[in-house]
Coordinates of N, CA and C in Angstrom, one line a residue:
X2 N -13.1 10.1 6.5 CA -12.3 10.4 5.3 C -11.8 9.0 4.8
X3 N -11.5 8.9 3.7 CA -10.9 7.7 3.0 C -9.5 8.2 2.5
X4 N -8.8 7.5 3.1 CA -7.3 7.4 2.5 C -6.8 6.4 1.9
X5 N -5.6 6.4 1.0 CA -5.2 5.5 0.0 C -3.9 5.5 0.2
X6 N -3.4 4.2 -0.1 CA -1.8 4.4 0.0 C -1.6 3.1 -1.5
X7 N -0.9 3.0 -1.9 CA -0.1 2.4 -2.6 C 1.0 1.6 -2.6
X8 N 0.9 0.2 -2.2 CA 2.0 -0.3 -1.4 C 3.1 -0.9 -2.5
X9 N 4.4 -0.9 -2.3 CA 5.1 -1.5 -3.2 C 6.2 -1.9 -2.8
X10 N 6.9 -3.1 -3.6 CA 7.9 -4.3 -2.7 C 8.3 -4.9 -4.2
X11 N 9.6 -5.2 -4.1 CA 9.9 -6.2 -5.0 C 9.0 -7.7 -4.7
X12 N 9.6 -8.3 -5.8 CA 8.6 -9.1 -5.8 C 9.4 -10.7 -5.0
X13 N 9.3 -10.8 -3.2 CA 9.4 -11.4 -2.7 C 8.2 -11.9 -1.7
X14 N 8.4 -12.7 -0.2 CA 7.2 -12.7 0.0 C 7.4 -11.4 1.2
X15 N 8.4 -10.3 1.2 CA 8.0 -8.9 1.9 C 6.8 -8.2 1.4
X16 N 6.6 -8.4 -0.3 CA 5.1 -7.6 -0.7 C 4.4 -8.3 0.2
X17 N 4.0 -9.6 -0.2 CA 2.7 -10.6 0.3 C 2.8 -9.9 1.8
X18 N 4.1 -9.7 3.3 CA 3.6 -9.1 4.5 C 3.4 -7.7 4.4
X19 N 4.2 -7.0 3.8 CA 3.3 -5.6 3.4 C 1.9 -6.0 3.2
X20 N 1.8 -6.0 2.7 CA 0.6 -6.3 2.2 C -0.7 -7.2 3.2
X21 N -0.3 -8.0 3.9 CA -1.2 -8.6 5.0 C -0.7 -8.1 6.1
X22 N 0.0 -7.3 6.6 CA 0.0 -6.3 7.5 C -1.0 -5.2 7.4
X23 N -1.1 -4.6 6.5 CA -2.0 -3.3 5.8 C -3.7 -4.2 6.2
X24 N -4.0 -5.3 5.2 CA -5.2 -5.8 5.6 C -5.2 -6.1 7.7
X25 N -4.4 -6.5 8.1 CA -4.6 -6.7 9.3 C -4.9 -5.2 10.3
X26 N -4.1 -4.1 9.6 CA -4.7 -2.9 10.4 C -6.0 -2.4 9.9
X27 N -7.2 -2.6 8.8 CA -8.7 -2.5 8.5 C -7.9 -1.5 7.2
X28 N -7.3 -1.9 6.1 CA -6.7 -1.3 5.0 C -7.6 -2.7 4.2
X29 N -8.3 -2.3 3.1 CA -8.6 -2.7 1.9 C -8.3 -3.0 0.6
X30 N -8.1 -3.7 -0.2 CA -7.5 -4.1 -1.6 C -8.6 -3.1 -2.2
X31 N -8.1 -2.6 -3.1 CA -8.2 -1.5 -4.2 C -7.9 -1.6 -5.7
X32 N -8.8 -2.3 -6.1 CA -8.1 -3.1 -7.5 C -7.1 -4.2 -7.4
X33 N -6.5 -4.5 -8.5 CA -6.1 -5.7 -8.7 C -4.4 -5.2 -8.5
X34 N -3.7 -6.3 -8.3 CA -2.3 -5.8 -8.3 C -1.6 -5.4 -9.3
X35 N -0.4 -4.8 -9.4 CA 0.5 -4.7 -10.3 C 1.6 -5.5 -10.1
X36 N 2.4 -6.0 -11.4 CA 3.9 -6.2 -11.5 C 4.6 -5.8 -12.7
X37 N 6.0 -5.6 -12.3 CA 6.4 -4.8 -13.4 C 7.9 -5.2 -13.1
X38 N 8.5 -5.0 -14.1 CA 10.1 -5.2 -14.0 C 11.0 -3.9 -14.0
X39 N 11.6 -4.0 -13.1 CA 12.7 -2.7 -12.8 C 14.1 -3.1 -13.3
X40 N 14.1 -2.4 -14.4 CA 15.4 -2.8 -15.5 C 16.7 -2.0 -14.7
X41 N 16.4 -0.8 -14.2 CA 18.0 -0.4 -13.8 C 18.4 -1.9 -12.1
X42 N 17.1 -1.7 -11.6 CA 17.9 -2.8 -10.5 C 17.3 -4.3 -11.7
X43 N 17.2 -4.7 -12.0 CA 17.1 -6.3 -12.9 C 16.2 -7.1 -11.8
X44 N 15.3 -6.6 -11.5 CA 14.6 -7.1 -10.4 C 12.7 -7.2 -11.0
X45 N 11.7 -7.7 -10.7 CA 10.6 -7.7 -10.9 C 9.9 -6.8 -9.7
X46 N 8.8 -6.1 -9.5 CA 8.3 -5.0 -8.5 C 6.8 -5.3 -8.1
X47 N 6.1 -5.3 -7.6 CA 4.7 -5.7 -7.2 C 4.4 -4.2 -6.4
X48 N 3.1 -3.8 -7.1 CA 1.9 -3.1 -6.1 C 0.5 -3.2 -6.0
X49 N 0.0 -2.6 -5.2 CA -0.8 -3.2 -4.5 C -1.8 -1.8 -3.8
X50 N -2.5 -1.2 -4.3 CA -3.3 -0.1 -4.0 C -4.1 -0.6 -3.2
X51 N -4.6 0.3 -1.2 CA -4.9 -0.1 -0.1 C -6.0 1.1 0.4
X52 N -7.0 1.1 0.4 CA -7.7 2.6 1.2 C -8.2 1.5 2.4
X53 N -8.7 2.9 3.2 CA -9.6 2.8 4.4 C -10.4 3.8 4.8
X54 N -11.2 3.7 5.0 CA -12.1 4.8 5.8 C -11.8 5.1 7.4
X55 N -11.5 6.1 7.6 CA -10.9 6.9 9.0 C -12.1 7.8 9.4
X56 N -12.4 8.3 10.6 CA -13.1 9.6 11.0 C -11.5 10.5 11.1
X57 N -12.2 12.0 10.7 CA -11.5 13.2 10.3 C -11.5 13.6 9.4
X58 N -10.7 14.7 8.8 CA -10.5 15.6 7.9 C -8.8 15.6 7.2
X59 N -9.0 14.5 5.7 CA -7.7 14.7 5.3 C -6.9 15.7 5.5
X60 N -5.6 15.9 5.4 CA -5.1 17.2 5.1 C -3.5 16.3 4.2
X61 N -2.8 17.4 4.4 CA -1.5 17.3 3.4 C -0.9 16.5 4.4
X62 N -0.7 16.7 5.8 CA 0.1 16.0 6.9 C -0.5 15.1 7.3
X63 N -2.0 14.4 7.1 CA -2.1 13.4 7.3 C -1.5 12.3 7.2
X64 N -0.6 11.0 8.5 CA 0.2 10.5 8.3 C -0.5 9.0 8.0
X65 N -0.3 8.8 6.8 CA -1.0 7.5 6.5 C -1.0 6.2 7.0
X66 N 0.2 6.4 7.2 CA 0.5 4.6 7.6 C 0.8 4.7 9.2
X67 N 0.1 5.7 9.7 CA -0.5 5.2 11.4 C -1.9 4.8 11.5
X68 N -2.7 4.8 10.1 CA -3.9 4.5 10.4 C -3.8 3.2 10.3

């Protein structure tokens, strides 16, 4: 199965280890990143869309981020 997750972090370098944590467990970049500004916190936001290919059968309780 292929699963997807969508990683997101303001914009410090916590995205950047989100994010190279995810590549270090066999998670994939999935297009290009996002950034965007979050007006109620005054803050800028970064994501970062991540699949991987797993053996099994999605389901709704598949827990994503133990793969």
């Amino acid at each position: 199965m292929k699963l997807y997750r969508l990683l997101t972090e303001d914009d410090t370098s916590a995205f950047c280890h989100k994010v190279t944590a995810a590549l270090n467990k066999g998670w994939e970049l999935q297009g290009s990143p996002s950034y965007a500004f979050d007006a109620a916190r005054g803050v800028m936001r970064c994501a970062q869309a991540v699949v991987k290919e797993v053996p099994g059968i999605y389901t709704p309780e598949t827990k994503l981020g133990e793969h």
